Amino acid sequence: MILKRCLLALALSTTVFAHPQQPAAGSPPGPDAGLPTYKPTNSFPWKNMYPVPRAVPQPKPEWMELLKNATIANAPVVKKAPDGSLVNPNPPGQDPYCAWSFTGCKRPDDIFTCQKGHWALTYDDGPTLASPPLYDVLDKMPEKVTFFVIGGQVIQYPEMLQRIYKAGHEIGIHTWSHNLLTSQTTEQIVAELKWTELAIKEVIGVAPRFMRPPYGDMDDRVRGIVKQLGFIPVIWNHDTFDWKINTPGFDASSIEAAARQWAGNASTAAEGGISLQHDQSQQTVDMAIKVLPIIKVCFSSLRNLCET
Ligand SMILES: [Zn+2]
């Protein structure tokens, strides 16, 4: 029932989303340099059975069987320019496969926002050594948030994932290598999702329901694979642009200003919100902690928003 309301809000949305994140070529999210040394409390002997963290993985053969009877859109694997950005294969004005990166296109089953009066806070790219201070702040609050985690990070810091899961937060997939999914083959996309799902399941004992494509990069081929594997794609409708925090000339105070504006509009806005932030570095975590009390006007976790 709540999911239906959520999807209704999506259908009513008229916001157009430009591609907000231009990845550096193959660059992984935030460095952990300079942060406290990680002290694991458990041993996870299965770690070595996984692909190398952040490397593009290959699927187990049985995973490809899951697509056997599926109708997946025949969108081309999108090529990358030398700077790592995607090269639009379509003529101007055409978007046959609803590629969000090029046109902001979305399908009714994608989750971009939720119903009026609700707000889902989402944090991507963790867990990292920078993450725990954010967990500490969240521990003191009753509200729950959503973390879209990278598989390679999960096997490096499994205790962190256990901590946020036990604290009641939602855990979603953010792929294994954090690459642009439309630039990957179908086999690679399956591997990105299934290895990350497997790691999450091994660590917390529960399979994730939601996934977020890195950089929001998704077209109908990616959507088809994601849905056939049983996941729900989630983008956002409010970007803090915290991923630009180290870009020369970027004014970090704009993040706070945007949060204040969203909070100010929340009671009268026609729809709710899903905001994008990152626990990928100390700077983004510091900013997340700073804006948390501002956005905390009316938020619910993604799970609460979308439970059926
Ligand atoms: Zn990301």
JSON list of N, CA, C and O in Angstrom, two decimals, residues 75-79 86-92 94-97 99 102 182 219:
[
{"chain": "A", "resi": 75, "resn": "ALA", "atom": "N", "xyz": [19.88, -2.89, -25.21]},
{"chain": "A", "resi": 75, "resn": "ALA", "atom": "CA", "xyz": [20.64, -1.63, -25.29]},
{"chain": "A", "resi": 75, "resn": "ALA", "atom": "C", "xyz": [22.12, -1.94, -25.43]},
{"chain": "A", "resi": 75, "resn": "ALA", "atom": "O", "xyz": [22.61, -2.91, -24.85]},
{"chain": "A", "resi": 76, "resn": "PRO", "atom": "N", "xyz": [22.84, -1.13, -26.20]},
{"chain": "A", "resi": 76, "resn": "PRO", "atom": "CA", "xyz": [24.27, -1.42, -26.39]},
{"chain": "A", "resi": 76, "resn": "PRO", "atom": "C", "xyz": [25.06, -1.16, -25.11]},
{"chain": "A", "resi": 76, "resn": "PRO", "atom": "O", "xyz": [24.64, -0.36, -24.26]},
{"chain": "A", "resi": 77, "resn": "VAL", "atom": "N", "xyz": [26.19, -1.85, -24.98]},
{"chain": "A", "resi": 77, "resn": "VAL", "atom": "CA", "xyz": [27.14, -1.52, -23.91]},
{"chain": "A", "resi": 77, "resn": "VAL", "atom": "C", "xyz": [27.74, -0.16, -24.28]},
{"chain": "A", "resi": 77, "resn": "VAL", "atom": "O", "xyz": [28.31, 0.00, -25.35]},
{"chain": "A", "resi": 78, "resn": "VAL", "atom": "N", "xyz": [27.57, 0.81, -23.40]},
{"chain": "A", "resi": 78, "resn": "VAL", "atom": "CA", "xyz": [27.96, 2.19, -23.73]},
{"chain": "A", "resi": 78, "resn": "VAL", "atom": "C", "xyz": [29.49, 2.33, -23.61]},
{"chain": "A", "resi": 78, "resn": "VAL", "atom": "O", "xyz": [30.08, 1.88, -22.63]},
{"chain": "A", "resi": 79, "resn": "LYS", "atom": "N", "xyz": [30.06, 2.98, -24.59]},
{"chain": "A", "resi": 79, "resn": "LYS", "atom": "CA", "xyz": [31.52, 3.16, -24.58]},
{"chain": "A", "resi": 79, "resn": "LYS", "atom": "C", "xyz": [31.91, 4.33, -23.69]},
{"chain": "A", "resi": 79, "resn": "LYS", "atom": "O", "xyz": [31.12, 5.24, -23.45]},
{"chain": "A", "resi": 86, "resn": "LEU", "atom": "N", "xyz": [30.86, 8.67, -20.13]},
{"chain": "A", "resi": 86, "resn": "LEU", "atom": "CA", "xyz": [30.12, 7.85, -21.10]},
{"chain": "A", "resi": 86, "resn": "LEU", "atom": "C", "xyz": [29.94, 8.60, -22.41]},
{"chain": "A", "resi": 86, "resn": "LEU", "atom": "O", "xyz": [29.72, 9.82, -22.41]},
{"chain": "A", "resi": 87, "resn": "VAL", "atom": "N", "xyz": [29.98, 7.88, -23.52]},
{"chain": "A", "resi": 87, "resn": "VAL", "atom": "CA", "xyz": [29.74, 8.46, -24.84]},
{"chain": "A", "resi": 87, "resn": "VAL", "atom": "C", "xyz": [28.33, 8.08, -25.27]},
{"chain": "A", "resi": 87, "resn": "VAL", "atom": "O", "xyz": [28.02, 6.89, -25.44]},
{"chain": "A", "resi": 88, "resn": "ASN", "atom": "N", "xyz": [27.47, 9.08, -25.40]},
{"chain": "A", "resi": 88, "resn": "ASN", "atom": "CA", "xyz": [26.07, 8.81, -25.75]},
{"chain": "A", "resi": 88, "resn": "ASN", "atom": "C", "xyz": [25.99, 8.17, -27.14]},
{"chain": "A", "resi": 88, "resn": "ASN", "atom": "O", "xyz": [26.40, 8.79, -28.13]},
{"chain": "A", "resi": 89, "resn": "PRO", "atom": "N", "xyz": [25.46, 6.95, -27.23]},
{"chain": "A", "resi": 89, "resn": "PRO", "atom": "CA", "xyz": [25.39, 6.30, -28.55]},
{"chain": "A", "resi": 89, "resn": "PRO", "atom": "C", "xyz": [24.21, 6.77, -29.38]},
{"chain": "A", "resi": 89, "resn": "PRO", "atom": "O", "xyz": [24.09, 6.37, -30.55]},
{"chain": "A", "resi": 90, "resn": "ASN", "atom": "N", "xyz": [23.34, 7.58, -28.82]},
{"chain": "A", "resi": 90, "resn": "ASN", "atom": "CA", "xyz": [22.09, 7.94, -29.50]},
{"chain": "A", "resi": 90, "resn": "ASN", "atom": "C", "xyz": [22.19, 9.28, -30.22]},
{"chain": "A", "resi": 90, "resn": "ASN", "atom": "O", "xyz": [22.88, 10.19, -29.75]},
{"chain": "A", "resi": 91, "resn": "PRO", "atom": "N", "xyz": [21.47, 9.43, -31.34]},
{"chain": "A", "resi": 91, "resn": "PRO", "atom": "CA", "xyz": [21.41, 10.75, -31.99]},
{"chain": "A", "resi": 91, "resn": "PRO", "atom": "C", "xyz": [20.73, 11.75, -31.06]},
{"chain": "A", "resi": 91, "resn": "PRO", "atom": "O", "xyz": [19.96, 11.36, -30.17]},
{"chain": "A", "resi": 92, "resn": "PRO", "atom": "N", "xyz": [21.00, 13.04, -31.26]},
{"chain": "A", "resi": 92, "resn": "PRO", "atom": "CA", "xyz": [20.38, 14.07, -30.41]},
{"chain": "A", "resi": 92, "resn": "PRO", "atom": "C", "xyz": [18.87, 13.92, -30.37]},
{"chain": "A", "resi": 92, "resn": "PRO", "atom": "O", "xyz": [18.23, 13.67, -31.39]},
{"chain": "A", "resi": 94, "resn": "GLN", "atom": "N", "xyz": [17.13, 11.57, -29.07]},
{"chain": "A", "resi": 94, "resn": "GLN", "atom": "CA", "xyz": [16.62, 10.20, -28.98]},
{"chain": "A", "resi": 94, "resn": "GLN", "atom": "C", "xyz": [17.17, 9.49, -27.75]},
{"chain": "A", "resi": 94, "resn": "GLN", "atom": "O", "xyz": [18.33, 9.68, -27.38]},
{"chain": "A", "resi": 95, "resn": "ASP", "atom": "N", "xyz": [16.31, 8.68, -27.15]},
{"chain": "A", "resi": 95, "resn": "ASP", "atom": "CA", "xyz": [16.72, 7.95, -25.95]},
{"chain": "A", "resi": 95, "resn": "ASP", "atom": "C", "xyz": [15.91, 6.65, -25.87]},
{"chain": "A", "resi": 95, "resn": "ASP", "atom": "O", "xyz": [15.04, 6.50, -25.00]},
{"chain": "A", "resi": 96, "resn": "PRO", "atom": "N", "xyz": [16.17, 5.72, -26.79]},
{"chain": "A", "resi": 96, "resn": "PRO", "atom": "CA", "xyz": [15.29, 4.54, -26.88]},
{"chain": "A", "resi": 96, "resn": "PRO", "atom": "C", "xyz": [15.34, 3.63, -25.66]},
{"chain": "A", "resi": 96, "resn": "PRO", "atom": "O", "xyz": [14.40, 2.86, -25.44]},
{"chain": "A", "resi": 97, "resn": "TYR", "atom": "N", "xyz": [16.40, 3.72, -24.86]},
{"chain": "A", "resi": 97, "resn": "TYR", "atom": "CA", "xyz": [16.53, 2.80, -23.73]},
{"chain": "A", "resi": 97, "resn": "TYR", "atom": "C", "xyz": [16.49, 3.52, -22.37]},
{"chain": "A", "resi": 97, "resn": "TYR", "atom": "O", "xyz": [16.96, 2.99, -21.37]},
{"chain": "A", "resi": 99, "resn": "ALA", "atom": "N", "xyz": [17.99, 6.14, -20.82]},
{"chain": "A", "resi": 99, "resn": "ALA", "atom": "CA", "xyz": [19.29, 6.23, -20.14]},
{"chain": "A", "resi": 99, "resn": "ALA", "atom": "C", "xyz": [19.32, 7.45, -19.23]},
{"chain": "A", "resi": 99, "resn": "ALA", "atom": "O", "xyz": [19.37, 8.59, -19.70]},
{"chain": "A", "resi": 102, "resn": "PHE", "atom": "N", "xyz": [22.09, 10.26, -19.59]},
{"chain": "A", "resi": 102, "resn": "PHE", "atom": "CA", "xyz": [22.08, 11.21, -20.70]},
{"chain": "A", "resi": 102, "resn": "PHE", "atom": "C", "xyz": [20.87, 12.14, -20.66]},
{"chain": "A", "resi": 102, "resn": "PHE", "atom": "O", "xyz": [20.98, 13.29, -21.08]},
{"chain": "A", "resi": 182, "resn": "THR", "atom": "N", "xyz": [26.14, 0.95, -17.28]},
{"chain": "A", "resi": 182, "resn": "THR", "atom": "CA", "xyz": [25.79, 0.87, -18.70]},
{"chain": "A", "resi": 182, "resn": "THR", "atom": "C", "xyz": [27.02, 0.59, -19.56]},
{"chain": "A", "resi": 182, "resn": "THR", "atom": "O", "xyz": [26.89, 0.20, -20.72]},
{"chain": "A", "resi": 219, "resn": "ASP", "atom": "N", "xyz": [20.18, 2.21, -17.62]},
{"chain": "A", "resi": 219, "resn": "ASP", "atom": "CA", "xyz": [19.28, 2.24, -18.78]},
{"chain": "A", "resi": 219, "resn": "ASP", "atom": "C", "xyz": [18.41, 0.99, -18.72]},
{"chain": "A", "resi": 219, "resn": "ASP", "atom": "O", "xyz": [18.44, 0.25, -17.73]}
]
